[in-house]
Coordinates of C-alpha atoms in Angstrom, one line a residue:
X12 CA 9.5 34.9 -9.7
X13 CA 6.7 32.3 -8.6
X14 CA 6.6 31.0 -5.4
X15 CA 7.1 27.7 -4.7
X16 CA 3.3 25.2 -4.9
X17 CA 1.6 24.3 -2.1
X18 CA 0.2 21.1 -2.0
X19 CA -1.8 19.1 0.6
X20 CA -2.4 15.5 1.0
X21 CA -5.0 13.4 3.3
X22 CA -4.3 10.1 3.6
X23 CA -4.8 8.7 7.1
X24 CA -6.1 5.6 9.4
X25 CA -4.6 3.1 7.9
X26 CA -1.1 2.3 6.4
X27 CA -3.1 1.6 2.6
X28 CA -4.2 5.4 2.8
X29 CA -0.6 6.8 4.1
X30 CA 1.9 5.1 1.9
X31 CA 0.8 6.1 -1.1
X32 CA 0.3 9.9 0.1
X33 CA 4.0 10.2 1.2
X34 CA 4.9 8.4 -1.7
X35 CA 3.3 11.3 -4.0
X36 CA 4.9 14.0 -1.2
X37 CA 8.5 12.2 -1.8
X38 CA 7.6 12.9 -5.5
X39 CA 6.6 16.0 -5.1
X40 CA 9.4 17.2 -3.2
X41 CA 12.3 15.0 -5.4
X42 CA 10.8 17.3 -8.7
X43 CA 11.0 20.8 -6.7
X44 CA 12.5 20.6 -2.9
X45 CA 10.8 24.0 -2.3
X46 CA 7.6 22.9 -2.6
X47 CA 5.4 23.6 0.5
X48 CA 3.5 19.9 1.9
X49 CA 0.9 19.7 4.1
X50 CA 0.0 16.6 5.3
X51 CA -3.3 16.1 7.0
X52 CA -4.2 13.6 9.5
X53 CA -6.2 12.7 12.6
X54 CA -4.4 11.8 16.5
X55 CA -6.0 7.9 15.7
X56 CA -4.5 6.9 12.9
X57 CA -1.3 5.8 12.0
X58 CA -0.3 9.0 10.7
X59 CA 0.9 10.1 14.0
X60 CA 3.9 8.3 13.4
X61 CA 4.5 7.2 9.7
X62 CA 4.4 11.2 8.6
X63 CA 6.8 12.3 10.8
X64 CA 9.1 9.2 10.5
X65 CA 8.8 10.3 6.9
X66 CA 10.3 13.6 7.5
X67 CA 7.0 15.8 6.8
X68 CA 4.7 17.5 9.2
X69 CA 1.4 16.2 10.5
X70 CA -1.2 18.8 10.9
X71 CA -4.3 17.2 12.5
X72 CA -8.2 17.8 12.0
X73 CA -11.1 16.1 14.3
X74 CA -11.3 12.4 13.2
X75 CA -14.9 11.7 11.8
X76 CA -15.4 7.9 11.5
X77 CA -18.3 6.9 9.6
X78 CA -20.9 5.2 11.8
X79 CA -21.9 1.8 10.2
X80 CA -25.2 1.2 12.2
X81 CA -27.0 3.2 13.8
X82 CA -26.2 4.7 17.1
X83 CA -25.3 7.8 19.1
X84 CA -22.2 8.7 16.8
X85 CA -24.6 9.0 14.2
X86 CA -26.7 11.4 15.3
X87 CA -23.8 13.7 16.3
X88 CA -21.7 13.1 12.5
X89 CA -23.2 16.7 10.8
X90 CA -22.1 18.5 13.6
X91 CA -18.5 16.5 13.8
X92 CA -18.1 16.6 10.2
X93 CA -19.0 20.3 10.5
X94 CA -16.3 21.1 12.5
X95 CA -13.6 18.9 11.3
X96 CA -14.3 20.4 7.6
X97 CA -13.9 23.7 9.1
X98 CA -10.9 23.3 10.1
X99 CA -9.5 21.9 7.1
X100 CA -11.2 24.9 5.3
X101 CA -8.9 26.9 7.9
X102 CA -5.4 25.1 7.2
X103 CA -6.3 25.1 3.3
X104 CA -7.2 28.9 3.4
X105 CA -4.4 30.3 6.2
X106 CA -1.7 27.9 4.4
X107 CA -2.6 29.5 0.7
X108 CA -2.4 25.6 -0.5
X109 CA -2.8 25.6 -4.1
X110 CA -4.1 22.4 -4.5
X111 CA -5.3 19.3 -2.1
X112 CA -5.0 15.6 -2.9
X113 CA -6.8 12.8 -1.0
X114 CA -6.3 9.4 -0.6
X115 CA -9.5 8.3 1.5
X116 CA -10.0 7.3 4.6
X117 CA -12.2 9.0 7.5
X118 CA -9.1 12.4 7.0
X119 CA -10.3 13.0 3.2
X120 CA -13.9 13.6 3.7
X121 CA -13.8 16.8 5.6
X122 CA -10.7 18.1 3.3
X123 CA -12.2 17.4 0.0
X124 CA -15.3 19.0 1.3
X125 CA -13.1 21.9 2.6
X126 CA -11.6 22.3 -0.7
X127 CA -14.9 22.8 -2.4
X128 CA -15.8 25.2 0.4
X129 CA -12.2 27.2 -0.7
X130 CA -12.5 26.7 -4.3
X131 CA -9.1 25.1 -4.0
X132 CA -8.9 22.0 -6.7
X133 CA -8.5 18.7 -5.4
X134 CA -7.2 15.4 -6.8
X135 CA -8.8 11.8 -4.9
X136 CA -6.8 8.6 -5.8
X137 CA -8.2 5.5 -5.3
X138 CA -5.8 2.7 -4.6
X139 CA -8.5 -0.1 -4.1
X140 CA -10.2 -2.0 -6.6
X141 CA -13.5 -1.0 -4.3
X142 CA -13.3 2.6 -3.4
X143 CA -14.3 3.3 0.4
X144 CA -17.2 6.0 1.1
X145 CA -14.5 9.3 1.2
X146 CA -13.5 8.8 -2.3
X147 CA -17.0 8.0 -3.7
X148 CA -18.0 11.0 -2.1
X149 CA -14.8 13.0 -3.3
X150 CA -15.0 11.9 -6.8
X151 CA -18.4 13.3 -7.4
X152 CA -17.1 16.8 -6.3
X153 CA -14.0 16.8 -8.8
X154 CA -12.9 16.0 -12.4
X155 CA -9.4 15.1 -11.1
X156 CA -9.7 11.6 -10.1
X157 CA -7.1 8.7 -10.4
X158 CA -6.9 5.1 -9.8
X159 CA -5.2 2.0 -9.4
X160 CA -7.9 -0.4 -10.7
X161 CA -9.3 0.3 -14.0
X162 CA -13.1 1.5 -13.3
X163 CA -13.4 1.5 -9.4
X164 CA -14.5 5.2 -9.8
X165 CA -16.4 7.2 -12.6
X166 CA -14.6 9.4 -14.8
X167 CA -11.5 8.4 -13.1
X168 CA -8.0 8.0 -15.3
X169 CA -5.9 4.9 -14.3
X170 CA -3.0 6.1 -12.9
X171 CA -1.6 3.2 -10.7
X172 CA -0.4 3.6 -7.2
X173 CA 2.3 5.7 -6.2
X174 CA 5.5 3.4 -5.5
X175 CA 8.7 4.4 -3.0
X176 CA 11.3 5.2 -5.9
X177 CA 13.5 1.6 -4.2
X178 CA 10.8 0.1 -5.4
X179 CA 9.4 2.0 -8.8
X180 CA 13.4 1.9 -9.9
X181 CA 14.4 -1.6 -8.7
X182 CA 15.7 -4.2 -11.7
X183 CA 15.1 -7.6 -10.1
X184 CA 17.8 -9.2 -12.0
X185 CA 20.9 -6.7 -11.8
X186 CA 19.8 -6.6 -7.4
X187 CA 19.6 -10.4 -7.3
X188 CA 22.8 -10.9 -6.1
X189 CA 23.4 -8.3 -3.7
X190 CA 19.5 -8.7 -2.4
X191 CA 20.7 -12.8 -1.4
X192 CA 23.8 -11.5 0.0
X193 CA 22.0 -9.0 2.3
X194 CA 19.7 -11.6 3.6
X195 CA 22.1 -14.3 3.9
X196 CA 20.8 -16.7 1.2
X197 CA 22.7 -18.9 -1.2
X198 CA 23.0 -17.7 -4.5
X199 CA 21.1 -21.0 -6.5
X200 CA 18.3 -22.2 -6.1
X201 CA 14.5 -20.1 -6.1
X202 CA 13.3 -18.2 -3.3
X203 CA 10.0 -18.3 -1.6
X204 CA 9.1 -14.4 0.1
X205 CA 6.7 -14.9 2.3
X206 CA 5.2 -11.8 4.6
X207 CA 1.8 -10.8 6.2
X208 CA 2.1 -6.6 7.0
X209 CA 4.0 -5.5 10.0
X210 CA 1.9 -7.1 12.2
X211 CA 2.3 -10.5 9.8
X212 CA -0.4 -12.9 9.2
X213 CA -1.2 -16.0 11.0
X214 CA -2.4 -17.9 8.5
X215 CA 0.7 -17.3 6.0
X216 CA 2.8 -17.9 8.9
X217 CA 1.7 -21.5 10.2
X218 CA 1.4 -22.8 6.3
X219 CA 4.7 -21.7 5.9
X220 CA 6.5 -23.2 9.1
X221 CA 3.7 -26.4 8.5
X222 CA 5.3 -26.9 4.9
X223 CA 8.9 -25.4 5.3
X224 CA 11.0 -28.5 6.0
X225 CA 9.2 -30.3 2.5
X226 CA 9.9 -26.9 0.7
X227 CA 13.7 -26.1 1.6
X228 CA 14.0 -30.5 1.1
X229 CA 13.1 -29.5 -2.6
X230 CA 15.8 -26.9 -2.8
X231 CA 14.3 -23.8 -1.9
X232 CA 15.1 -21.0 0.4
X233 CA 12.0 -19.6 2.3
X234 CA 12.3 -15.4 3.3
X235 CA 9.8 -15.0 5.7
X236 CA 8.5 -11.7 7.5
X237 CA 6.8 -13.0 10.5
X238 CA 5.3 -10.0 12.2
X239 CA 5.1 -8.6 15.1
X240 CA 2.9 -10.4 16.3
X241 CA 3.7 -14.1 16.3
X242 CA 7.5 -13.1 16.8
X243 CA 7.9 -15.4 19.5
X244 CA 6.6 -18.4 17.8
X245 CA 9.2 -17.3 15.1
X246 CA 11.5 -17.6 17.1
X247 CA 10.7 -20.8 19.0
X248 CA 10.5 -22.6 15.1
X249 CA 13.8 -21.0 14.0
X250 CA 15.4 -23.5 16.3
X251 CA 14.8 -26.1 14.7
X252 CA 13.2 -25.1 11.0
X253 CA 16.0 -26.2 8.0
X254 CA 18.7 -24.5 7.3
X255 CA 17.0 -22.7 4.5
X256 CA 14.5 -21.2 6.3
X257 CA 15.4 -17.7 7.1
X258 CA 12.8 -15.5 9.6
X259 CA 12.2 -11.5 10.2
X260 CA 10.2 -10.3 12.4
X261 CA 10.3 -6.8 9.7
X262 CA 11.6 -6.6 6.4
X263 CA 12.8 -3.0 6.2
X264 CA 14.3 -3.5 2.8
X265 CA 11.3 -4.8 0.5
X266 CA 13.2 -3.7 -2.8
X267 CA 15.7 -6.2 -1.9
X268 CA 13.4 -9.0 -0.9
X269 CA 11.6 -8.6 -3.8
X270 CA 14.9 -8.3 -5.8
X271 CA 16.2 -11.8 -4.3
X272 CA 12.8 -13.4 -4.5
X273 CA 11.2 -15.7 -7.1
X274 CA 7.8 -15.9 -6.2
X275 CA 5.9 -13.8 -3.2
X276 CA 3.5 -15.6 -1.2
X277 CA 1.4 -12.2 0.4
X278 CA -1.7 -10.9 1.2
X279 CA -3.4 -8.6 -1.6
X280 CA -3.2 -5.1 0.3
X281 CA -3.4 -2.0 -2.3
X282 CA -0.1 -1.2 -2.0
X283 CA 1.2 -4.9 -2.2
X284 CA -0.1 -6.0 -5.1
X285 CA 1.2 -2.8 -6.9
X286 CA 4.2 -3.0 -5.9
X287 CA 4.8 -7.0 -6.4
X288 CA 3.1 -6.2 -10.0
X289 CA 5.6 -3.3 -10.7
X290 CA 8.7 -5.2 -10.2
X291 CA 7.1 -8.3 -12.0
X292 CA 7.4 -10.8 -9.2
X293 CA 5.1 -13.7 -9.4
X294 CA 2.9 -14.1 -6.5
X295 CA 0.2 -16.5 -4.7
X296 CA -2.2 -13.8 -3.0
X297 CA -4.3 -14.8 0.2
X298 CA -6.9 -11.7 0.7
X299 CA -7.9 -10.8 4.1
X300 CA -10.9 -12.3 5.0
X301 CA -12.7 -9.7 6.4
X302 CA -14.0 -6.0 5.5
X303 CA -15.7 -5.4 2.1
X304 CA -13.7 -8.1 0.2
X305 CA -11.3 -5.5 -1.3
X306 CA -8.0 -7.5 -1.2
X307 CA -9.5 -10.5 -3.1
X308 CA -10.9 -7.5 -5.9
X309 CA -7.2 -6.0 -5.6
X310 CA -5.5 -9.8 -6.9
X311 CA -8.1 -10.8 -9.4
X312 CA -6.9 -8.3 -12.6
X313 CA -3.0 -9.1 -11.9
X314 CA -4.5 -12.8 -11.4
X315 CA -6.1 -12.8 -15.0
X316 CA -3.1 -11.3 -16.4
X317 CA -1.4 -14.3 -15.7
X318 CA 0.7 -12.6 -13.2
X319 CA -0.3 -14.7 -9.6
X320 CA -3.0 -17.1 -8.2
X321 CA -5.5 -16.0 -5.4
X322 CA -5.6 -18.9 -2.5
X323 CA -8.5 -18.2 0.0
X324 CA -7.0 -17.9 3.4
X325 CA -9.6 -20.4 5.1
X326 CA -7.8 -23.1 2.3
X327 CA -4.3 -22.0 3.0
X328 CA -2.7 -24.9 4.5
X329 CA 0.6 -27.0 4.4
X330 CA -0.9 -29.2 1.5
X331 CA -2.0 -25.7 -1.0
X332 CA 1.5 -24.6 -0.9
X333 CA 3.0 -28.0 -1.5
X334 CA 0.2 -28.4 -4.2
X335 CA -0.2 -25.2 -6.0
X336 CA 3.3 -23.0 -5.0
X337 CA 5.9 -25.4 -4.8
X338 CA 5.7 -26.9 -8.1
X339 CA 5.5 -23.8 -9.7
X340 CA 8.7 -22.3 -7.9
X341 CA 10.5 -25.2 -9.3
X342 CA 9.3 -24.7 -12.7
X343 CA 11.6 -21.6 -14.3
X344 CA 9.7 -21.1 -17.3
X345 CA 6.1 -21.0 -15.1
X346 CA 8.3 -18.1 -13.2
X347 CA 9.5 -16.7 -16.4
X348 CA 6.3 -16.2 -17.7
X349 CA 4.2 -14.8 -14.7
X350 CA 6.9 -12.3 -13.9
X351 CA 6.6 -10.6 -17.3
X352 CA 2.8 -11.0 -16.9
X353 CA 2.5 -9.3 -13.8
X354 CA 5.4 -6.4 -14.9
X355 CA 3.1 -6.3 -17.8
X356 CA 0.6 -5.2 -15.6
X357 CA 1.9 -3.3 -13.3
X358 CA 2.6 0.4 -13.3
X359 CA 5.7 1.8 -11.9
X360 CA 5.7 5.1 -12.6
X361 CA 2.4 5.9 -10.5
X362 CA 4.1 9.0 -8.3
X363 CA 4.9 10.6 -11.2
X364 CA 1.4 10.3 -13.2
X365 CA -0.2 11.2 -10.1
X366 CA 1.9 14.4 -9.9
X367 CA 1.2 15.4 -13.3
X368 CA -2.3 15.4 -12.0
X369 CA -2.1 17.1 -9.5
X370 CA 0.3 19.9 -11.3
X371 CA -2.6 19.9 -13.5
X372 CA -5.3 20.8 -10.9
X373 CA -3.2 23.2 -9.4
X374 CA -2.7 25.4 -12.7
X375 CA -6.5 25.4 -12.8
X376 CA -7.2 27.2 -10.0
X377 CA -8.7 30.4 -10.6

């Protein structure tokens, strides 16, 4: 009899590099509970406590951030990312892993590389429509290489991104109900979801409180994930926001908000806009202004689909959502039709394409 496969998975830093990595090691383990997952990771990122929260054990290499001017850290990266490769080439090697797959981020880099070193096949997936230096790096090393934006990286296959099954499974329509009830909203009328991350996003939040008394007067119900952050201020509006107007700090039940939703107003993360895409949910994106510009790249091909509008955060104001997302809340067929546009786009079965993959590399292995 076989044993059981032994896959490992880099994804670290950030929460757009984790998710999708323990999404694929959910899949993984859903098709064959046996299978052996390694998860690598650094002691910066968030990792340390999303993997194990996750139920999956976080072995760690020696973080090796990328300098981006010149400095001191620059002059000592071979040797860092000499020894942090090493020991990937160690955990690959001493945990006979049959196949690797990376998601980016400053983890992937030294794993990919140690995966060469091993002759173990590796898999990179790209969830950004502009792929960060690990995975334009990786993807020259390998032929097994997946995406979530149609031609981010060369010879890459577009896979979409891999979704929790809550979400990839969810039917809007038949969860409607039960989604309102959960959240305490009425059962007419649209509903605006508006959320920022876990941290939430000040600009989302003060158009939203600016413009929420005009928008619940028009008859709908705002959802709204304020984040950590600006809890207090949440707070301090709840007393005396409308009726309507129903606050989180966290939303730990996003297949449900999405389910009693009719429009999302969101920033354009990776992960967001494939998942508000997959269950078809029309959406007015507001890309972080900083970085590369990623999350603006990540709305635009739902955007031309038909499936959302892009609203620069600098513009976001009281008046854009009473000018561009009010009306079309209150127009059902507008709603209609960008929800089928942006299912139309969206990919919901990216875990499991993404473990074809990588069952694919791993066969290969010599």
């Amino acid at each position: 009899m076989a044993r059981p496969a032994r896959v490992g998975i880099a994804g670290g830093g950030t929460g757009g590099h984790i998710e999708p990595a323990l999404n694929l090691a959910d899949e993984i383990r859903r098709r064959d509970p046996e299978t052996s997952i390694v998860v690598f990771g650094t002691e910066r990122g968030l990792e340390v406590e999303l993997v194990p929260d996750r139920g999956y054990e976080l072995t760690l290499i020696p973080p090796v951030p990328l300098p981006r001017r010149i400095n001191r850290d620059l002059f000592s990266l071979p040797r860092r990312l000499r020894d942090a490769t090493s020991r990937a080439r160690e955990i690959i090697e001493s945990a006979e892993l049959d196949v690797v797959c990376g998601f980016g981020g400053y983890v992937s880099i030294p794993v990919y590389l140690a995966a060469r070193r091993s002759k173990t096949p590796f898999v990179v997936h790209e969830a950004n429509a502009k792929p960060g230096i690990a995975n334009r790096v990786g993807a020259r090393l390998t032929k097994y290489v997946a995406e979530n934006y149609a031609g981010s990286l060369s010879h890459a296959e577009r896979l979409g991104c891999p979704l929790r099954v809550d979400i990839s499974e969810l039917n809007r329509l038949e969860r409607r109900s039960e989604a309102r009830e959960f959240f305490g909203l009425t059962q007419e009328g649209p509903v605006l979801l508006a959320f920022g991350g876990s941290q939430g996003a000040a600009s989302i939040n003060r158009a939203v409180w600016d413009s929420a008394q005009e928008v619940c007067d028009a008859g709908v119900q705002i959802l709204h994930a304020v984040g950590a952050r600006q809890e207090d201020e949440g707070l301090a509006f709840r007393e005396r926001s409308p009726a309507d107007y129903h606050p989180l700090t966290f939303i730990h039940r996003m297949d449900l908000a999405y389910a009693a939703a009719d429009m999302a107003l969101c920033r354009a993360g990776a992960m967001t806009c494939a998942e508000v895409a997959a269950v078809g949910l029309p959406a007015a994106y507001i890309p972080y202004p900083v970085g590369n510009g990623e999350q603006r790249f990540n709305a635009a091909p739902v955007v031309a689909a038909g499936g959302g509008l892009i609203i620069n955060d600098a513009e976001l104001n009281c008046e854009v959502v009473l000018d561009q997302v009010l009306p079309l809340l209150m127009d059902p067929e507008a709603m209609l039709r960008m929800g089928l546009a942006a299912g139309g786009y969206g990919i919901r079965d990216g875990a499991a394409r993404l473990t074809e993959m990588v069952s694919e590399a791993g066969e290969s292995r010599e």
